[in-house]
Amino acid sequence: MVNCTSESLFRMSRRAVLRLLGLGAAAAAFPGLARAEEEAFTSEQAAFGYNNFYEFGFDKFSPASRAAGFKTSPWTLRVGGLARRTEDFALENLRALLEEREFVCDMRCVEGWSMRIPWAGFPLAALLELVQPLPEARFVALESCADPQWMPEVKRGSFPFPYLEGLRLDEAMHPLAFMATGAYGKPLPPQNGAPLRLVLPWKYGFKWLKSITKITLCPEQPPTTWSRHIPEEYGFYANVNPAVPHPRWPQDTETFFGPGGLNDRKTRPTRLFNGYDQVAPLYADMDLKTHY
Ligand code: MTE
């Protein structure tokens, strides 16, 4: 398992991590350990039961029940724009081409809660290398599924779906940018963004697009749902940053959900880039006190 928790001291025994994951001996091949001070993952029940997936409803608990029958196989990922290989990939074929791995990442929602989750998937860079961006490509635009047959809020037209997200190409190529296909040693459940979602541990959770159907390489910054509709609350970059206040939720601390579920809460300070300092060079030219 690749560890992308934010500190370099990993004292937890590997066996304990594997036990927590329920992977047992089969996972012996994965090196990597969790952070000592919060050695446990958020409970699977909390991660799979407390969700933001507005296509299925605007409260935290509807997505798990309403997305239960969402059909995520077969699935097509359309790759287009400024790439040498533009193609409609059958996801199962694409996954066969890319090496999947396990990794642990913290997720910080702009609403002020956070989780530590063991994921599985592949680096977004591996997919981009496969399709070979052209030199003019500077950004990556991503689009979620918006299927009125399965998604009640898409059917009601209550929000400007499809949910769009975007990254600068160098952010998308960073080794901490992942596409997840699983979590807790299982295929990703629909409410968590099956069959393919972004995992961007240094960015607020609203950038972690779910159920992705389309990726387009483009020359300019693409429109994204939140930065277009509520720009004063949600920027394009949306890096976790306690120095940038949010009009609705305090950002200097966060509530971490632990192994005991939603009632097992710990308040801890929010860290710049969610503690993933490796990404700092990407933003060397930006004033980190400003909302982007
Ligand atoms: N992706 C889509 N398509 N629709 C959404 O409503 N919500 C975002 C993000 N990705 C969302 C989405 C928000 S606000 C958060 S905090 C995370 O997904 C929540 O991920 P989780 O439910 O797996 O915790």
PDB file of C-alpha atoms and ligand atoms in Angstrom:
ATOM      1  CA  MET A   1       0.000   0.000   0.000  1.00  0.00           C
ATOM      2  CA  VAL A   2       1.313   3.426  -0.858  1.00  0.00           C
ATOM      3  CA  ASN A   3       1.067   5.816   2.017  1.00  0.00           C
ATOM      4  CA  CYS A   4       0.130   9.369   1.244  1.00  0.00           C
ATOM      5  CA  THR A   5      -0.688  10.500   4.736  1.00  0.00           C
ATOM      6  CA  SER A   6       1.050  13.748   5.310  1.00  0.00           C
ATOM      7  CA  GLU A   7       3.830  13.025   7.754  1.00  0.00           C
ATOM      8  CA  SER A   8       6.906  10.995   7.183  1.00  0.00           C
ATOM      9  CA  LEU A   9       7.061   9.136  10.492  1.00  0.00           C
ATOM     10  CA  PHE A  10       5.143   5.909  10.077  1.00  0.00           C
ATOM     11  CA  ARG A  11       5.210   3.936  13.283  1.00  0.00           C
ATOM     12  CA  MET A  12       2.128   1.775  13.052  1.00  0.00           C
ATOM     13  CA  SER A  13       2.857  -1.883  12.437  1.00  0.00           C
ATOM     14  CA  ARG A  14       2.032  -3.033   8.952  1.00  0.00           C
ATOM     15  CA  ARG A  15       0.118  -5.961  10.323  1.00  0.00           C
ATOM     16  CA  ALA A  16      -2.167  -3.568  12.202  1.00  0.00           C
ATOM     17  CA  VAL A  17      -2.874  -1.616   9.029  1.00  0.00           C
ATOM     18  CA  LEU A  18      -3.716  -4.797   7.185  1.00  0.00           C
ATOM     19  CA  ARG A  19      -5.978  -5.908  10.015  1.00  0.00           C
ATOM     20  CA  LEU A  20      -7.784  -2.583   9.885  1.00  0.00           C
ATOM     21  CA  LEU A  21      -8.178  -2.950   6.168  1.00  0.00           C
ATOM     22  CA  GLY A  22      -9.373  -6.505   6.559  1.00  0.00           C
ATOM     23  CA  LEU A  23      -6.879  -7.522   3.898  1.00  0.00           C
ATOM     24  CA  GLY A  24      -4.910 -10.022   5.932  1.00  0.00           C
ATOM     25  CA  ALA A  25      -2.139 -11.969   4.314  1.00  0.00           C
ATOM     26  CA  ALA A  26      -3.228 -11.105   0.795  1.00  0.00           C
ATOM     27  CA  ALA A  27      -2.011  -7.578   1.375  1.00  0.00           C
ATOM     28  CA  ALA A  28       1.458  -8.577   2.476  1.00  0.00           C
ATOM     29  CA  ALA A  29       2.763  -7.273  -0.823  1.00  0.00           C
ATOM     30  CA  PHE A  30       1.875  -3.683   0.043  1.00  0.00           C
ATOM     31  CA  PRO A  31       4.549  -1.689   1.805  1.00  0.00           C
ATOM     32  CA  GLY A  32       3.544   1.482   3.632  1.00  0.00           C
ATOM     33  CA  LEU A  33       2.138   2.448   6.990  1.00  0.00           C
ATOM     34  CA  ALA A  34      -0.226   4.924   8.553  1.00  0.00           C
ATOM     35  CA  ARG A  35       0.585   7.983  10.609  1.00  0.00           C
ATOM     36  CA  ALA A  36       1.359   7.282  14.233  1.00  0.00           C
ATOM     37  CA  GLU A  37      -0.711   9.918  16.003  1.00  0.00           C
ATOM     38  CA  GLU A  38      -3.979   8.936  14.252  1.00  0.00           C
ATOM     39  CA  GLU A  39      -3.269   5.393  13.420  1.00  0.00           C
ATOM     40  CA  ALA A  40      -6.806   4.391  12.602  1.00  0.00           C
ATOM     41  CA  PHE A  41      -8.933   4.918   9.574  1.00  0.00           C
ATOM     42  CA  THR A  42     -12.342   6.507   9.658  1.00  0.00           C
ATOM     43  CA  SER A  43     -14.912   3.730  10.036  1.00  0.00           C
ATOM     44  CA  GLU A  44     -16.088   2.223   6.783  1.00  0.00           C
ATOM     45  CA  GLN A  45     -19.685   2.836   7.873  1.00  0.00           C
ATOM     46  CA  ALA A  46     -19.047   6.578   8.190  1.00  0.00           C
ATOM     47  CA  ALA A  47     -17.166   6.821   4.892  1.00  0.00           C
ATOM     48  CA  PHE A  48     -19.782   4.784   3.030  1.00  0.00           C
ATOM     49  CA  GLY A  49     -22.801   6.242   4.822  1.00  0.00           C
ATOM     50  CA  TYR A  50     -22.152   9.994   5.218  1.00  0.00           C
ATOM     51  CA  ASN A  51     -21.745  11.390   1.721  1.00  0.00           C
ATOM     52  CA  ASN A  52     -22.013  14.400  -0.498  1.00  0.00           C
ATOM     53  CA  PHE A  53     -23.378  13.295  -3.858  1.00  0.00           C
ATOM     54  CA  TYR A  54     -25.923  15.905  -4.841  1.00  0.00           C
ATOM     55  CA  GLU A  55     -27.121  14.071  -7.930  1.00  0.00           C
ATOM     56  CA  PHE A  56     -28.686  11.620  -5.439  1.00  0.00           C
ATOM     57  CA  GLY A  57     -29.849  14.144  -2.827  1.00  0.00           C
ATOM     58  CA  PHE A  58     -28.640  17.105  -0.815  1.00  0.00           C
ATOM     59  CA  ASP A  59     -28.425  15.568   2.649  1.00  0.00           C
ATOM     60  CA  LYS A  60     -25.643  13.308   3.865  1.00  0.00           C
ATOM     61  CA  PHE A  61     -27.596  10.062   4.132  1.00  0.00           C
ATOM     62  CA  SER A  62     -29.742   9.930   0.962  1.00  0.00           C
ATOM     63  CA  PRO A  63     -26.900   9.053  -1.442  1.00  0.00           C
ATOM     64  CA  ALA A  64     -26.193   5.706   0.252  1.00  0.00           C
ATOM     65  CA  SER A  65     -29.794   4.546  -0.094  1.00  0.00           C
ATOM     66  CA  ARG A  66     -30.755   6.254  -3.349  1.00  0.00           C
ATOM     67  CA  ALA A  67     -27.586   5.270  -5.232  1.00  0.00           C
ATOM     68  CA  ALA A  68     -27.852   1.634  -4.202  1.00  0.00           C
ATOM     69  CA  GLY A  69     -29.056   0.426  -7.616  1.00  0.00           C
ATOM     70  CA  PHE A  70     -26.928   2.795  -9.709  1.00  0.00           C
ATOM     71  CA  LYS A  71     -25.479   0.733 -12.557  1.00  0.00           C
ATOM     72  CA  THR A  72     -21.743   1.382 -12.850  1.00  0.00           C
ATOM     73  CA  SER A  73     -20.785  -1.461 -15.158  1.00  0.00           C
ATOM     74  CA  PRO A  74     -20.288  -1.355 -18.087  1.00  0.00           C
ATOM     75  CA  TRP A  75     -18.896   2.195 -17.937  1.00  0.00           C
ATOM     76  CA  THR A  76     -17.379   4.361 -20.638  1.00  0.00           C
ATOM     77  CA  LEU A  77     -14.785   7.048 -20.009  1.00  0.00           C
ATOM     78  CA  ARG A  78     -14.524   9.494 -22.892  1.00  0.00           C
ATOM     79  CA  VAL A  79     -11.080  11.046 -23.246  1.00  0.00           C
ATOM     80  CA  GLY A  80     -10.976  13.983 -25.644  1.00  0.00           C
ATOM     81  CA  GLY A  81      -9.402  17.314 -26.522  1.00  0.00           C
ATOM     82  CA  LEU A  82      -5.688  17.969 -26.819  1.00  0.00           C
ATOM     83  CA  ALA A  83      -4.334  14.433 -26.538  1.00  0.00           C
ATOM     84  CA  ARG A  84      -2.744  12.134 -29.051  1.00  0.00           C
ATOM     85  CA  ARG A  85      -5.077   9.320 -28.070  1.00  0.00           C
ATOM     86  CA  THR A  86      -8.676  10.461 -27.821  1.00  0.00           C
ATOM     87  CA  GLU A  87     -10.936   7.534 -27.258  1.00  0.00           C
ATOM     88  CA  ASP A  88     -14.015   6.163 -25.567  1.00  0.00           C
ATOM     89  CA  PHE A  89     -12.466   3.679 -23.162  1.00  0.00           C
ATOM     90  CA  ALA A  90     -14.445   0.816 -21.709  1.00  0.00           C
ATOM     91  CA  LEU A  91     -13.428   1.238 -18.078  1.00  0.00           C
ATOM     92  CA  GLU A  92     -12.601  -2.437 -17.646  1.00  0.00           C
ATOM     93  CA  ASN A  93     -10.167  -2.245 -20.591  1.00  0.00           C
ATOM     94  CA  LEU A  94      -8.615   0.915 -19.244  1.00  0.00           C
ATOM     95  CA  ARG A  95      -8.157  -0.600 -15.791  1.00  0.00           C
ATOM     96  CA  ALA A  96      -6.403  -3.576 -17.349  1.00  0.00           C
ATOM     97  CA  LEU A  97      -3.856  -1.175 -18.855  1.00  0.00           C
ATOM     98  CA  LEU A  98      -3.141   0.739 -15.646  1.00  0.00           C
ATOM     99  CA  GLU A  99      -1.522  -0.647 -12.559  1.00  0.00           C
ATOM    100  CA  GLU A 100      -3.841  -0.293  -9.569  1.00  0.00           C
ATOM    101  CA  ARG A 101      -2.567   0.084  -6.042  1.00  0.00           C
ATOM    102  CA  GLU A 102      -3.759   0.744  -2.509  1.00  0.00           C
ATOM    103  CA  PHE A 103      -3.076   4.071  -0.819  1.00  0.00           C
ATOM    104  CA  VAL A 104      -4.211   5.913   2.293  1.00  0.00           C
ATOM    105  CA  CYS A 105      -5.332   9.526   2.003  1.00  0.00           C
ATOM    106  CA  ASP A 106      -7.016  12.070   4.216  1.00  0.00           C
ATOM    107  CA  MET A 107     -10.060  13.859   2.849  1.00  0.00           C
ATOM    108  CA  ARG A 108     -10.968  17.339   4.110  1.00  0.00           C
ATOM    109  CA  CYS A 109     -14.388  18.733   3.190  1.00  0.00           C
ATOM    110  CA  VAL A 110     -14.779  22.517   3.086  1.00  0.00           C
ATOM    111  CA  GLU A 111     -17.729  22.026   5.484  1.00  0.00           C
ATOM    112  CA  GLY A 112     -15.152  21.277   8.172  1.00  0.00           C
ATOM    113  CA  TRP A 113     -15.073  17.482   8.537  1.00  0.00           C
ATOM    114  CA  SER A 114     -12.333  15.079   7.564  1.00  0.00           C
ATOM    115  CA  MET A 115     -11.764  11.361   7.121  1.00  0.00           C
ATOM    116  CA  ARG A 116      -8.834   8.996   6.605  1.00  0.00           C
ATOM    117  CA  ILE A 117      -9.635   6.379   3.994  1.00  0.00           C
ATOM    118  CA  PRO A 118      -7.761   3.436   2.479  1.00  0.00           C
ATOM    119  CA  TRP A 119      -8.344   3.733  -1.255  1.00  0.00           C
ATOM    120  CA  ALA A 120      -7.460   1.717  -4.343  1.00  0.00           C
ATOM    121  CA  GLY A 121      -6.923   3.052  -7.833  1.00  0.00           C
ATOM    122  CA  PHE A 122      -4.302   4.480 -10.138  1.00  0.00           C
ATOM    123  CA  PRO A 123      -2.480   7.802 -10.446  1.00  0.00           C
ATOM    124  CA  LEU A 124      -4.236  10.246 -12.771  1.00  0.00           C
ATOM    125  CA  ALA A 125      -0.776  10.779 -14.319  1.00  0.00           C
ATOM    126  CA  ALA A 126      -0.755   7.155 -15.525  1.00  0.00           C
ATOM    127  CA  LEU A 127      -3.974   7.733 -17.454  1.00  0.00           C
ATOM    128  CA  LEU A 128      -2.698  11.019 -18.874  1.00  0.00           C
ATOM    129  CA  GLU A 129       0.569   9.410 -19.929  1.00  0.00           C
ATOM    130  CA  LEU A 130      -1.424   6.745 -21.715  1.00  0.00           C
ATOM    131  CA  VAL A 131      -3.362   9.294 -23.768  1.00  0.00           C
ATOM    132  CA  GLN A 132      -0.373  11.633 -24.238  1.00  0.00           C
ATOM    133  CA  PRO A 133      -1.421  15.272 -23.843  1.00  0.00           C
ATOM    134  CA  LEU A 134      -0.348  17.526 -26.723  1.00  0.00           C
ATOM    135  CA  PRO A 135       2.046  20.403 -25.921  1.00  0.00           C
ATOM    136  CA  GLU A 136      -0.812  22.955 -26.055  1.00  0.00           C
ATOM    137  CA  ALA A 137      -2.712  21.162 -23.279  1.00  0.00           C
ATOM    138  CA  ARG A 138      -2.548  23.162 -20.022  1.00  0.00           C
ATOM    139  CA  PHE A 139      -5.666  22.039 -18.129  1.00  0.00           C
ATOM    140  CA  VAL A 140      -7.790  18.958 -17.592  1.00  0.00           C
ATOM    141  CA  ALA A 141     -11.591  19.235 -17.511  1.00  0.00           C
ATOM    142  CA  LEU A 142     -13.577  16.437 -15.882  1.00  0.00           C
ATOM    143  CA  GLU A 143     -17.290  15.685 -15.986  1.00  0.00           C
ATOM    144  CA  SER A 144     -19.542  13.539 -13.815  1.00  0.00           C
ATOM    145  CA  CYS A 145     -22.329  11.301 -14.944  1.00  0.00           C
ATOM    146  CA  ALA A 146     -25.722  13.065 -14.980  1.00  0.00           C
ATOM    147  CA  ASP A 147     -28.287  10.372 -15.668  1.00  0.00           C
ATOM    148  CA  PRO A 148     -31.890  11.357 -14.866  1.00  0.00           C
ATOM    149  CA  GLN A 149     -32.900   7.699 -14.895  1.00  0.00           C
ATOM    150  CA  TRP A 150     -30.816   6.981 -11.779  1.00  0.00           C
ATOM    151  CA  MET A 151     -30.215  10.364 -10.225  1.00  0.00           C
ATOM    152  CA  PRO A 152     -33.302  12.015  -8.704  1.00  0.00           C
ATOM    153  CA  GLU A 153     -31.824  15.523  -8.451  1.00  0.00           C
ATOM    154  CA  VAL A 154     -30.688  15.410 -12.076  1.00  0.00           C
ATOM    155  CA  LYS A 155     -34.229  14.467 -13.011  1.00  0.00           C
ATOM    156  CA  ARG A 156     -35.617  17.365 -10.934  1.00  0.00           C
ATOM    157  CA  GLY A 157     -33.131  19.785 -12.492  1.00  0.00           C
ATOM    158  CA  SER A 158     -32.457  21.243  -9.048  1.00  0.00           C
ATOM    159  CA  PHE A 159     -28.798  22.060  -9.707  1.00  0.00           C
ATOM    160  CA  PRO A 160     -26.685  22.793 -12.814  1.00  0.00           C
ATOM    161  CA  PHE A 161     -25.636  19.200 -13.512  1.00  0.00           C
ATOM    162  CA  PRO A 162     -23.455  17.679 -14.866  1.00  0.00           C
ATOM    163  CA  TYR A 163     -20.994  18.458 -12.090  1.00  0.00           C
ATOM    164  CA  LEU A 164     -17.828  19.785 -13.716  1.00  0.00           C
ATOM    165  CA  GLU A 165     -14.346  19.961 -12.263  1.00  0.00           C
ATOM    166  CA  GLY A 166     -10.898  20.870 -13.512  1.00  0.00           C
ATOM    167  CA  LEU A 167      -7.208  20.872 -12.734  1.00  0.00           C
ATOM    168  CA  ARG A 168      -4.130  22.488 -14.146  1.00  0.00           C
ATOM    169  CA  LEU A 169      -2.213  19.839 -16.079  1.00  0.00           C
ATOM    170  CA  ASP A 170       0.753  19.927 -13.686  1.00  0.00           C
ATOM    171  CA  GLU A 171      -1.614  19.389 -10.735  1.00  0.00           C
ATOM    172  CA  ALA A 172      -3.228  16.476 -12.544  1.00  0.00           C
ATOM    173  CA  MET A 173       0.205  14.976 -13.201  1.00  0.00           C
ATOM    174  CA  HIS A 174       1.263  15.235  -9.542  1.00  0.00           C
ATOM    175  CA  PRO A 175       1.838  11.796  -7.966  1.00  0.00           C
ATOM    176  CA  LEU A 176      -0.741  12.588  -5.247  1.00  0.00           C
ATOM    177  CA  ALA A 177      -3.584  12.998  -7.770  1.00  0.00           C
ATOM    178  CA  PHE A 178      -5.405   9.673  -8.006  1.00  0.00           C
ATOM    179  CA  MET A 179      -8.392   8.101  -9.678  1.00  0.00           C
ATOM    180  CA  ALA A 180     -10.010   5.763  -7.147  1.00  0.00           C
ATOM    181  CA  THR A 181     -11.870   2.592  -8.030  1.00  0.00           C
ATOM    182  CA  GLY A 182     -12.058   1.082  -4.543  1.00  0.00           C
ATOM    183  CA  ALA A 183     -11.929   1.755  -0.810  1.00  0.00           C
ATOM    184  CA  TYR A 184     -11.567  -0.397   2.330  1.00  0.00           C
ATOM    185  CA  GLY A 185     -10.479  -3.326   0.163  1.00  0.00           C
ATOM    186  CA  LYS A 186     -13.774  -3.282  -1.807  1.00  0.00           C
ATOM    187  CA  PRO A 187     -14.974  -1.838  -5.088  1.00  0.00           C
ATOM    188  CA  LEU A 188     -16.069   1.757  -4.584  1.00  0.00           C
ATOM    189  CA  PRO A 189     -19.751   1.883  -3.618  1.00  0.00           C
ATOM    190  CA  PRO A 190     -21.990   4.038  -5.842  1.00  0.00           C
ATOM    191  CA  GLN A 191     -22.495   6.705  -3.154  1.00  0.00           C
ATOM    192  CA  ASN A 192     -18.720   7.237  -3.008  1.00  0.00           C
ATOM    193  CA  GLY A 193     -18.415   7.791  -6.745  1.00  0.00           C
ATOM    194  CA  ALA A 194     -18.253   4.375  -8.400  1.00  0.00           C
ATOM    195  CA  PRO A 195     -16.808   3.335 -10.640  1.00  0.00           C
ATOM    196  CA  LEU A 196     -14.200   6.103 -10.899  1.00  0.00           C
ATOM    197  CA  ARG A 197     -13.614   9.241  -8.831  1.00  0.00           C
ATOM    198  CA  LEU A 198     -10.919  11.783  -8.158  1.00  0.00           C
ATOM    199  CA  VAL A 199      -8.850  11.665  -4.973  1.00  0.00           C
ATOM    200  CA  LEU A 200      -6.933  14.930  -4.478  1.00  0.00           C
ATOM    201  CA  PRO A 201      -5.758  14.859  -0.868  1.00  0.00           C
ATOM    202  CA  TRP A 202      -4.486  18.460  -0.763  1.00  0.00           C
ATOM    203  CA  LYS A 203      -7.745  19.933  -2.103  1.00  0.00           C
ATOM    204  CA  TYR A 204     -11.168  20.341  -0.502  1.00  0.00           C
ATOM    205  CA  GLY A 205     -13.499  17.402  -1.082  1.00  0.00           C
ATOM    206  CA  PHE A 206     -15.733  19.248  -3.542  1.00  0.00           C
ATOM    207  CA  LYS A 207     -12.931  18.893  -6.125  1.00  0.00           C
ATOM    208  CA  TRP A 208     -12.996  15.084  -5.711  1.00  0.00           C
ATOM    209  CA  LEU A 209     -15.365  14.496  -8.615  1.00  0.00           C
ATOM    210  CA  LYS A 210     -17.403  11.279  -8.565  1.00  0.00           C
ATOM    211  CA  SER A 211     -18.617   8.849 -11.233  1.00  0.00           C
ATOM    212  CA  ILE A 212     -16.477  10.427 -13.937  1.00  0.00           C
ATOM    213  CA  THR A 213     -17.557   9.966 -17.545  1.00  0.00           C
ATOM    214  CA  LYS A 214     -15.420  12.470 -19.396  1.00  0.00           C
ATOM    215  CA  ILE A 215     -11.899  13.897 -19.339  1.00  0.00           C
ATOM    216  CA  THR A 216     -10.876  16.622 -21.772  1.00  0.00           C
ATOM    217  CA  LEU A 217      -7.424  18.105 -22.222  1.00  0.00           C
ATOM    218  CA  CYS A 218      -7.774  21.832 -22.899  1.00  0.00           C
ATOM    219  CA  PRO A 219      -5.657  24.944 -23.474  1.00  0.00           C
ATOM    220  CA  GLU A 220      -7.413  27.192 -20.938  1.00  0.00           C
ATOM    221  CA  GLN A 221      -8.903  26.936 -17.469  1.00  0.00           C
ATOM    222  CA  PRO A 222     -12.218  25.101 -17.876  1.00  0.00           C
ATOM    223  CA  PRO A 223     -15.430  26.178 -16.137  1.00  0.00           C
ATOM    224  CA  THR A 224     -16.109  24.252 -12.940  1.00  0.00           C
ATOM    225  CA  THR A 225     -19.511  23.959 -11.318  1.00  0.00           C
ATOM    226  CA  TRP A 226     -18.765  25.563  -7.953  1.00  0.00           C
ATOM    227  CA  SER A 227     -16.342  28.251  -9.086  1.00  0.00           C
ATOM    228  CA  ARG A 228     -18.845  29.295 -11.726  1.00  0.00           C
ATOM    229  CA  HIS A 229     -21.909  29.454  -9.485  1.00  0.00           C
ATOM    230  CA  ILE A 230     -20.560  30.499  -6.055  1.00  0.00           C
ATOM    231  CA  PRO A 231     -17.059  31.836  -6.762  1.00  0.00           C
ATOM    232  CA  GLU A 232     -16.795  33.661  -3.433  1.00  0.00           C
ATOM    233  CA  GLU A 233     -17.090  30.319  -1.617  1.00  0.00           C
ATOM    234  CA  TYR A 234     -15.445  27.822  -3.939  1.00  0.00           C
ATOM    235  CA  GLY A 235     -12.387  28.656  -6.020  1.00  0.00           C
ATOM    236  CA  PHE A 236     -10.971  26.740  -8.946  1.00  0.00           C
ATOM    237  CA  TYR A 237      -7.866  25.718  -6.997  1.00  0.00           C
ATOM    238  CA  ALA A 238      -9.573  25.035  -3.654  1.00  0.00           C
ATOM    239  CA  ASN A 239      -6.414  23.987  -1.851  1.00  0.00           C
ATOM    240  CA  VAL A 240      -7.003  23.214   1.816  1.00  0.00           C
ATOM    241  CA  ASN A 241      -5.823  26.362   3.557  1.00  0.00           C
ATOM    242  CA  PRO A 242      -6.631  27.491   7.116  1.00  0.00           C
ATOM    243  CA  ALA A 243      -5.501  31.047   6.245  1.00  0.00           C
ATOM    244  CA  VAL A 244      -8.314  31.582   3.748  1.00  0.00           C
ATOM    245  CA  PRO A 245     -11.650  32.087   5.531  1.00  0.00           C
ATOM    246  CA  HIS A 246     -14.877  30.681   4.163  1.00  0.00           C
ATOM    247  CA  PRO A 247     -18.118  32.673   4.531  1.00  0.00           C
ATOM    248  CA  ARG A 248     -20.009  29.726   6.042  1.00  0.00           C
ATOM    249  CA  TRP A 249     -17.576  27.364   7.760  1.00  0.00           C
ATOM    250  CA  PRO A 250     -14.546  28.126   9.945  1.00  0.00           C
ATOM    251  CA  GLN A 251     -11.408  26.692   8.337  1.00  0.00           C
ATOM    252  CA  ASP A 252      -8.812  26.875  11.113  1.00  0.00           C
ATOM    253  CA  THR A 253      -9.903  23.565  12.657  1.00  0.00           C
ATOM    254  CA  GLU A 254     -11.698  20.459  11.430  1.00  0.00           C
ATOM    255  CA  THR A 255     -13.649  17.542  12.876  1.00  0.00           C
ATOM    256  CA  PHE A 256     -11.980  14.223  12.156  1.00  0.00           C
ATOM    257  CA  PHE A 257     -14.252  11.149  12.113  1.00  0.00           C
ATOM    258  CA  GLY A 258     -12.387   8.222  13.662  1.00  0.00           C
ATOM    259  CA  PRO A 259     -12.729   4.435  13.711  1.00  0.00           C
ATOM    260  CA  GLY A 260     -15.775   4.628  15.988  1.00  0.00           C
ATOM    261  CA  GLY A 261     -17.935   6.272  13.331  1.00  0.00           C
ATOM    262  CA  LEU A 262     -19.738   9.584  13.184  1.00  0.00           C
ATOM    263  CA  ASN A 263     -19.845   9.966  16.975  1.00  0.00           C
ATOM    264  CA  ASP A 264     -16.105   9.406  17.262  1.00  0.00           C
ATOM    265  CA  ARG A 265     -15.041  12.983  16.565  1.00  0.00           C
ATOM    266  CA  LYS A 266     -11.787  14.741  17.200  1.00  0.00           C
ATOM    267  CA  THR A 267     -11.110  18.416  16.601  1.00  0.00           C
ATOM    268  CA  ARG A 268      -7.730  19.054  15.064  1.00  0.00           C
ATOM    269  CA  PRO A 269      -6.062  22.013  13.364  1.00  0.00           C
ATOM    270  CA  THR A 270      -6.475  22.327   9.607  1.00  0.00           C
ATOM    271  CA  ARG A 271      -3.157  22.183   7.801  1.00  0.00           C
ATOM    272  CA  LEU A 272      -2.113  24.006   4.648  1.00  0.00           C
ATOM    273  CA  PHE A 273      -2.545  21.620   1.710  1.00  0.00           C
ATOM    274  CA  ASN A 274      -4.150  19.249   4.243  1.00  0.00           C
ATOM    275  CA  GLY A 275      -0.583  18.548   5.378  1.00  0.00           C
ATOM    276  CA  TYR A 276       0.600  17.348   1.953  1.00  0.00           C
ATOM    277  CA  ASP A 277       3.485  19.777   1.677  1.00  0.00           C
ATOM    278  CA  GLN A 278       4.875  17.963  -1.359  1.00  0.00           C
ATOM    279  CA  VAL A 279       2.465  19.941  -3.551  1.00  0.00           C
ATOM    280  CA  ALA A 280       3.747  23.385  -2.417  1.00  0.00           C
ATOM    281  CA  PRO A 281       6.026  23.872  -5.481  1.00  0.00           C
ATOM    282  CA  LEU A 282       2.920  23.774  -7.698  1.00  0.00           C
ATOM    283  CA  TYR A 283       1.781  27.038  -6.092  1.00  0.00           C
ATOM    284  CA  ALA A 284       5.112  28.823  -5.657  1.00  0.00           C
ATOM    285  CA  ASP A 285       3.800  31.847  -7.589  1.00  0.00           C
ATOM    286  CA  MET A 286       0.551  32.190  -5.653  1.00  0.00           C
ATOM    287  CA  ASP A 287      -0.184  34.260  -2.572  1.00  0.00           C
ATOM    288  CA  LEU A 288      -1.347  31.596  -0.134  1.00  0.00           C
ATOM    289  CA  LYS A 289      -3.520  34.066   1.782  1.00  0.00           C
ATOM    290  CA  THR A 290      -5.822  34.627  -1.183  1.00  0.00           C
ATOM    291  CA  HIS A 291      -8.899  32.716  -2.228  1.00  0.00           C
ATOM    292  CA  TYR A 292      -8.416  31.084  -5.631  1.00  0.00           C
TER     293      TYR A 292
HETATM  294  N1  MTE B   1     -19.069  14.541  -7.190  1.00  0.00           N
HETATM  295  C1  MTE B   1     -20.301  14.604  -7.718  1.00  0.00           C
HETATM  296  N2  MTE B   1     -20.486  14.145  -8.957  1.00  0.00           N
HETATM  297  N3  MTE B   1     -21.369  15.099  -7.037  1.00  0.00           N
HETATM  298  C2  MTE B   1     -21.219  15.614  -5.789  1.00  0.00           C
HETATM  299  O1  MTE B   1     -22.208  16.093  -5.204  1.00  0.00           O
HETATM  300  N4  MTE B   1     -19.694  16.103  -3.953  1.00  0.00           N
HETATM  301  C3  MTE B   1     -18.322  16.517  -3.667  1.00  0.00           C
HETATM  302  C4  MTE B   1     -17.312  15.423  -4.055  1.00  0.00           C
HETATM  303  N5  MTE B   1     -17.617  14.896  -5.364  1.00  0.00           N
HETATM  304  C5  MTE B   1     -19.926  15.580  -5.199  1.00  0.00           C
HETATM  305  C6  MTE B   1     -18.867  14.999  -5.935  1.00  0.00           C
HETATM  306  C7  MTE B   1     -18.148  16.873  -2.279  1.00  0.00           C
HETATM  307  S1  MTE B   1     -18.827  18.357  -1.812  1.00  0.00           S
HETATM  308  C8  MTE B   1     -17.446  16.104  -1.410  1.00  0.00           C
HETATM  309  S2  MTE B   1     -17.084  16.662   0.152  1.00  0.00           S
HETATM  310  C9  MTE B   1     -17.000  14.754  -1.778  1.00  0.00           C
HETATM  311  O2  MTE B   1     -17.369  14.386  -3.105  1.00  0.00           O
HETATM  312  C10 MTE B   1     -17.598  13.763  -0.801  1.00  0.00           C
HETATM  313  O3  MTE B   1     -17.107  12.482  -1.054  1.00  0.00           O
HETATM  314  P1  MTE B   1     -17.645  11.264  -0.158  1.00  0.00           P
HETATM  315  O4  MTE B   1     -19.135  11.261  -0.221  1.00  0.00           O
HETATM  316  O5  MTE B   1     -17.042  10.046  -0.753  1.00  0.00           O
HETATM  317  O6  MTE B   1     -17.164  11.526   1.237  1.00  0.00           O
END
